[in-house]
Tab-separated table of N, CA and C in Angstrom:
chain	number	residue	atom	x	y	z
A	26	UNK	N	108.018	86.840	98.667
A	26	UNK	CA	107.373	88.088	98.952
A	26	UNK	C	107.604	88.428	100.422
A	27	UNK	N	108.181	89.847	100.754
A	27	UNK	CA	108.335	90.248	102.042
A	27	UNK	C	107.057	90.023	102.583
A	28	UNK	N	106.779	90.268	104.468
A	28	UNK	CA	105.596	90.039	104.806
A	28	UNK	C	105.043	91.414	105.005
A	29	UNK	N	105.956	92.277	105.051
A	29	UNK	CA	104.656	93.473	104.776
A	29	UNK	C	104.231	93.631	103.666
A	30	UNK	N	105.033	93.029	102.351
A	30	UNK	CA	103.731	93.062	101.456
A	30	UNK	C	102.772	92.269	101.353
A	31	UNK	N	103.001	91.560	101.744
A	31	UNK	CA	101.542	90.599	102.216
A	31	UNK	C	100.876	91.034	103.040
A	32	UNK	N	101.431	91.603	104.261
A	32	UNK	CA	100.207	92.580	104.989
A	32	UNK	C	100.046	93.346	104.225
A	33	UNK	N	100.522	94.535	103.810
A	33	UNK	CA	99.972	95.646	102.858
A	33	UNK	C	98.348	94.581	101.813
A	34	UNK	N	98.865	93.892	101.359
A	34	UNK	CA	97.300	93.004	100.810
A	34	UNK	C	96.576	92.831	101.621
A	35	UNK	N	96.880	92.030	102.951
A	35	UNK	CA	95.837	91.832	103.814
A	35	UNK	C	95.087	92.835	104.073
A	36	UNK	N	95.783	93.907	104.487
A	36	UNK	CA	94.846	95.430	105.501
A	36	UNK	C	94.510	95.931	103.979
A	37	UNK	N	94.567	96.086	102.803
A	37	UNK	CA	94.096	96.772	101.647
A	37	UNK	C	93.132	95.953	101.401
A	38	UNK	N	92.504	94.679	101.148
A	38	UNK	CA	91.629	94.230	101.135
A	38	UNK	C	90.501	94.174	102.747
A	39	UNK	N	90.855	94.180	103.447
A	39	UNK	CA	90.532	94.675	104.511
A	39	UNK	C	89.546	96.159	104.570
A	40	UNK	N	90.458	97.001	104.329
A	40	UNK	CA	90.554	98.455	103.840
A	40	UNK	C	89.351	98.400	103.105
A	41	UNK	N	89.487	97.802	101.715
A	41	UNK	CA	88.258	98.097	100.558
A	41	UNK	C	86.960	97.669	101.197
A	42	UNK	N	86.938	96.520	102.087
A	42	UNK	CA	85.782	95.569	102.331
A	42	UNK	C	85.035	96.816	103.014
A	43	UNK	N	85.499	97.654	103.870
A	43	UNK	CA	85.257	98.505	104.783
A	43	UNK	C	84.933	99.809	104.225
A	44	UNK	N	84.683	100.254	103.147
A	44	UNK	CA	84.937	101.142	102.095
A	44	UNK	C	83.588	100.939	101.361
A	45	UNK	N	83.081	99.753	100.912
A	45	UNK	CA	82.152	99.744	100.551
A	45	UNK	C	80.613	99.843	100.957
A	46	UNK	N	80.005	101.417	100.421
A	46	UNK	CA	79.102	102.101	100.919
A	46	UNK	C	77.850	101.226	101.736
A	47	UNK	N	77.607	101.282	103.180
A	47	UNK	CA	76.564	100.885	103.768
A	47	UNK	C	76.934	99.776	104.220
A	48	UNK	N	77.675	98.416	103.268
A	48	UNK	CA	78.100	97.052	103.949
A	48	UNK	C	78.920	97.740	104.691
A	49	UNK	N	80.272	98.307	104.538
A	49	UNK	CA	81.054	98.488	105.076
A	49	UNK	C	80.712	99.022	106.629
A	50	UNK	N	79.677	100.073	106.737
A	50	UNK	CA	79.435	100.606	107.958
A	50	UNK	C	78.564	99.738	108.656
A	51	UNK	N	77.517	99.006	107.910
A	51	UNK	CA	76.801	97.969	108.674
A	51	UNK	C	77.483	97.357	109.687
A	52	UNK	N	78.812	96.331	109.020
A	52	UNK	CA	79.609	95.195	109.425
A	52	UNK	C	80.253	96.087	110.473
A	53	UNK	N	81.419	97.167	110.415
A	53	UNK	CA	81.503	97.864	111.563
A	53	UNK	C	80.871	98.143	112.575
A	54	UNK	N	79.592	98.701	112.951
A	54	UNK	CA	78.295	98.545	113.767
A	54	UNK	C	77.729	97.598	114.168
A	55	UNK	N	77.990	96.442	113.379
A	55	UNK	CA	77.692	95.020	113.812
A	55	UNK	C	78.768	94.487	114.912
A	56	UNK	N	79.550	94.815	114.777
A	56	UNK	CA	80.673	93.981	115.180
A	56	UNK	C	81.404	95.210	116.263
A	57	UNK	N	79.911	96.440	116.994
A	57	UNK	CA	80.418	97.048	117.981
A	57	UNK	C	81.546	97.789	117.797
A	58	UNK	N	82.095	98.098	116.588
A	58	UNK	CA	83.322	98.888	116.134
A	58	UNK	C	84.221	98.562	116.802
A	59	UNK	N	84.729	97.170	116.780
A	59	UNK	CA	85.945	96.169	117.233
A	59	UNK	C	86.691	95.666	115.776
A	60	UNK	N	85.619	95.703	114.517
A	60	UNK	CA	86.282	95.890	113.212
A	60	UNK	C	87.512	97.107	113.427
A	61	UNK	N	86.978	97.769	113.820
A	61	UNK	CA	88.092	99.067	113.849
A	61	UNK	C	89.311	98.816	114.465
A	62	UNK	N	89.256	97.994	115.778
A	62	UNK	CA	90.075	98.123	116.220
A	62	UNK	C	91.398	96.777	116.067
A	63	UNK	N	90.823	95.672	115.671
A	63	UNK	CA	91.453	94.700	114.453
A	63	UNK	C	92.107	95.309	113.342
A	64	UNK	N	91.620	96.407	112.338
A	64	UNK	CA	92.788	97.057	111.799
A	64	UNK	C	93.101	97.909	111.889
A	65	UNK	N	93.327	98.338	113.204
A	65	UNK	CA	94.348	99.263	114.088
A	65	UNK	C	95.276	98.200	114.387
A	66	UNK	N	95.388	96.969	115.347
A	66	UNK	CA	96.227	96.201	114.896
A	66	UNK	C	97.006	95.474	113.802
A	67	UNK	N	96.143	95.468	112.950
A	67	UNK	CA	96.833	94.619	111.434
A	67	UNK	C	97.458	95.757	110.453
A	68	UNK	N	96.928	96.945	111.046
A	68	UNK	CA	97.829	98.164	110.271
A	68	UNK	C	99.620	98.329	111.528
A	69	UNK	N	98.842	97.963	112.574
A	69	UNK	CA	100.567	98.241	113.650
A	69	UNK	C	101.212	97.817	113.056
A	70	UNK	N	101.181	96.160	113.287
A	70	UNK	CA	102.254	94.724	112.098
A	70	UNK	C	102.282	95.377	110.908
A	71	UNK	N	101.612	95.801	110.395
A	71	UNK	CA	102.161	96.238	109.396
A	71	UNK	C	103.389	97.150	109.054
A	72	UNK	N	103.216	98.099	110.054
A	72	UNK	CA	103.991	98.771	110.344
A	72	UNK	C	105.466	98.631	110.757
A	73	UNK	N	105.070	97.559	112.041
A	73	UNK	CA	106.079	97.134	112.338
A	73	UNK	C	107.235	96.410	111.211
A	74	UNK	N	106.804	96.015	110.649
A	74	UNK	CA	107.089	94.871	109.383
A	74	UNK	C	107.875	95.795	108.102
A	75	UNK	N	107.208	96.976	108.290
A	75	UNK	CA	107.485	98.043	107.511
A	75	UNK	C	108.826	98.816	107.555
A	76	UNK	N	109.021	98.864	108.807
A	76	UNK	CA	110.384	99.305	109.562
A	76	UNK	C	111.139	98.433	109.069
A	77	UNK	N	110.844	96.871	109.748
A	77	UNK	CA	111.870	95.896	109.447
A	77	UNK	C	112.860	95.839	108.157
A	78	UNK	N	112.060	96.061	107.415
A	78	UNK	CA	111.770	95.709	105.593
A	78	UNK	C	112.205	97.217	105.092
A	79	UNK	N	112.820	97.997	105.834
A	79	UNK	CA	112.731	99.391	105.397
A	79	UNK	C	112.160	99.575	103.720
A	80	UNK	N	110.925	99.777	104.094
A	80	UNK	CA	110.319	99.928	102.790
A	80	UNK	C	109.079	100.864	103.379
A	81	UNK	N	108.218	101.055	102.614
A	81	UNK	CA	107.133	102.356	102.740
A	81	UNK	C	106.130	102.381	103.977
A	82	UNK	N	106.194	103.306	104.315
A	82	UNK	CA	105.090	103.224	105.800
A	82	UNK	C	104.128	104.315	105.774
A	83	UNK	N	103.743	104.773	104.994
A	83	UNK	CA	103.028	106.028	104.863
A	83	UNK	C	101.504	105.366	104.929
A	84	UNK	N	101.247	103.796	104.086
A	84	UNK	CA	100.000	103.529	103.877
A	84	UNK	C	99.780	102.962	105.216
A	85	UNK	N	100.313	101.855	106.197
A	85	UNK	CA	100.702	102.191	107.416
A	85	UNK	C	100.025	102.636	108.681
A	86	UNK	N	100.626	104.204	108.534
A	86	UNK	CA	100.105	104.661	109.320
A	86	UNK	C	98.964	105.728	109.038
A	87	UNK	N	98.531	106.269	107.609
A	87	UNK	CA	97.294	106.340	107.158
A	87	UNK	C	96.383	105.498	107.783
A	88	UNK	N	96.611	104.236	107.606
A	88	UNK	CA	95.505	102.994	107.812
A	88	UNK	C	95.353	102.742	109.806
A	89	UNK	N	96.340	103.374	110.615
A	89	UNK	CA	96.138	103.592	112.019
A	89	UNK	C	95.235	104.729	112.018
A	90	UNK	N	95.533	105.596	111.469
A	90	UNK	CA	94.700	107.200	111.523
A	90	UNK	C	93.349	106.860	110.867
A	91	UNK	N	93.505	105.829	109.805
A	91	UNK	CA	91.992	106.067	109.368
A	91	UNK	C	91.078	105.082	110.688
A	92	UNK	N	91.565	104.246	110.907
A	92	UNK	CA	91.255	103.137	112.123
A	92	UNK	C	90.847	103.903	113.728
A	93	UNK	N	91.434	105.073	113.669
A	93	UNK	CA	91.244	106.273	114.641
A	93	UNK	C	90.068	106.696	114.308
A	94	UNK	N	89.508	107.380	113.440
A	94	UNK	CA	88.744	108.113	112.739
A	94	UNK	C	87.659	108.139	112.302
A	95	UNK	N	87.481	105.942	111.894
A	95	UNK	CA	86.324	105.896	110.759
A	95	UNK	C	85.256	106.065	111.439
A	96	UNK	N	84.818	106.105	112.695
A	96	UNK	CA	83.590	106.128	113.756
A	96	UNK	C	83.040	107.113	112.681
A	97	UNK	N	83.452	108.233	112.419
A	97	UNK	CA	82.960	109.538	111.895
A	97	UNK	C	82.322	108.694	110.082
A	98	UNK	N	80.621	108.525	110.359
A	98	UNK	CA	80.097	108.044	108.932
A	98	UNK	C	80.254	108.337	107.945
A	99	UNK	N	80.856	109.324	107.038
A	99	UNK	CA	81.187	109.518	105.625
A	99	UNK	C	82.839	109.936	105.688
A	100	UNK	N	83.378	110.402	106.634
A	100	UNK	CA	84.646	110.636	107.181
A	100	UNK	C	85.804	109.087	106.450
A	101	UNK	N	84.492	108.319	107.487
A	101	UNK	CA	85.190	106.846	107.927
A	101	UNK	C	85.086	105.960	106.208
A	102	UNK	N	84.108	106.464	105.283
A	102	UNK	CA	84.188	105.897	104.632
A	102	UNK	C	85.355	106.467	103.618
A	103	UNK	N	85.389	107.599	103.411
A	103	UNK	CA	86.255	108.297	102.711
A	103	UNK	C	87.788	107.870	103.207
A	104	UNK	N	88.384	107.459	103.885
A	104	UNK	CA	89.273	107.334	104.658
A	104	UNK	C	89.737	106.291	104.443
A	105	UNK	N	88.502	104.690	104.161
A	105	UNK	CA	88.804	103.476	103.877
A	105	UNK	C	89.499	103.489	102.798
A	106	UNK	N	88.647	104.333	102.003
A	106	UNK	CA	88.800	104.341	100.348
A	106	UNK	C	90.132	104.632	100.074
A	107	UNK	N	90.663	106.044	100.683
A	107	UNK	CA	92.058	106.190	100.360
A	107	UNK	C	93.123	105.394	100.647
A	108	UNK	N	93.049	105.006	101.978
A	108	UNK	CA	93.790	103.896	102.212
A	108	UNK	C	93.877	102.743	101.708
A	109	UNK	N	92.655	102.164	101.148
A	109	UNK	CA	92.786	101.238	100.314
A	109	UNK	C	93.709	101.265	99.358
A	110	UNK	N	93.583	102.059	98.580
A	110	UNK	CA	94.186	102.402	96.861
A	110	UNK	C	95.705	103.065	96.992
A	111	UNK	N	95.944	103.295	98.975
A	111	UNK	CA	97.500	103.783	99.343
A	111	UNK	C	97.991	102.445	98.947
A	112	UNK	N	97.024	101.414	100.355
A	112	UNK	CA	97.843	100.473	99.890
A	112	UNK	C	98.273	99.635	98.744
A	113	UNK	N	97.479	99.225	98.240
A	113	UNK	CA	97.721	98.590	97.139
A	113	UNK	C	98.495	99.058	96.038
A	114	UNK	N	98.672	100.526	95.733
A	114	UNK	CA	99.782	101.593	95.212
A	114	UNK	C	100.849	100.401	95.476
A	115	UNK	N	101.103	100.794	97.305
A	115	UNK	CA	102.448	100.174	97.813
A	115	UNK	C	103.118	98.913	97.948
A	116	UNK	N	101.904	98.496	98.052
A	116	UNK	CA	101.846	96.869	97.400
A	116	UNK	C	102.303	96.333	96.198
A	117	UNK	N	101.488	96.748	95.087
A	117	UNK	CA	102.226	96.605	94.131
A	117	UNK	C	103.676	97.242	93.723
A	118	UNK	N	104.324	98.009	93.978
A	118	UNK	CA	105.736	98.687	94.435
A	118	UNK	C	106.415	97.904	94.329
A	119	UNK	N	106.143	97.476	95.881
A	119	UNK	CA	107.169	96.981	96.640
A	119	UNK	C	107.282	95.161	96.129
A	120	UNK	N	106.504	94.971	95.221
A	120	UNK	CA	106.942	93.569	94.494
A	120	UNK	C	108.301	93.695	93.955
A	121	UNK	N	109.225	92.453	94.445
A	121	UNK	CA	110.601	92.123	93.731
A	121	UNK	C	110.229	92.761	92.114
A	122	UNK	N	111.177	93.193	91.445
A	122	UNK	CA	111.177	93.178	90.200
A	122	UNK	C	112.227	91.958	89.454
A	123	UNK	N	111.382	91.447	88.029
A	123	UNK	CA	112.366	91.021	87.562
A	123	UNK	C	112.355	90.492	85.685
A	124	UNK	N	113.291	90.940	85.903
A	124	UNK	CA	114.154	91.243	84.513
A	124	UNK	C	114.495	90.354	83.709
């Protein structure tokens, strides 16, 4: 398995944990909204990884923008959510196929 699809899992589970109504914003607020900025990094590598691997970057950099953004309380949750279900879309994708 390439490693951005393994990141793409990592930051999509990531993603969902963060998504889920009230824990999600608690743990962010707990943690001084430095959660945020951990996957603003683990979405970069991803990215970066993404290039490498020329394969999909859209979930990516969604997941930087939502990492920009989620401060904003129903914004931020709405935002997790999509990104979540980008990634994992792309995730599952981008698995080798075989025949």
């Amino acid at each position: 398995m390439r490693g951005s699809t393994v990141m793409r899992w990592v930051t999509a589970i990531g993603e969902a944990f963060l998504a889920v109504p009230f824990i999600g914003g608690i743990f962010v607020m707990s943690t001084g909204y430095s959660a945020l900025g951990v996957m603003f990094i683990l979405h970069a590598i991803t990215l970066v990884l993404a290039i490498r691997d020329h394969s999909a970057k859209s979930g990516s950099i969604l997941g930087l923008a939502t990492s920009a953004f989620a401060w904003i309380p129903f914004v931020g949750w709405f935002l997790h959510l999509v990104t979540a279900v980008v990634l994992v879309f792309q995730a599952v994708l981008s698995r080798p196929r075989y025949y």
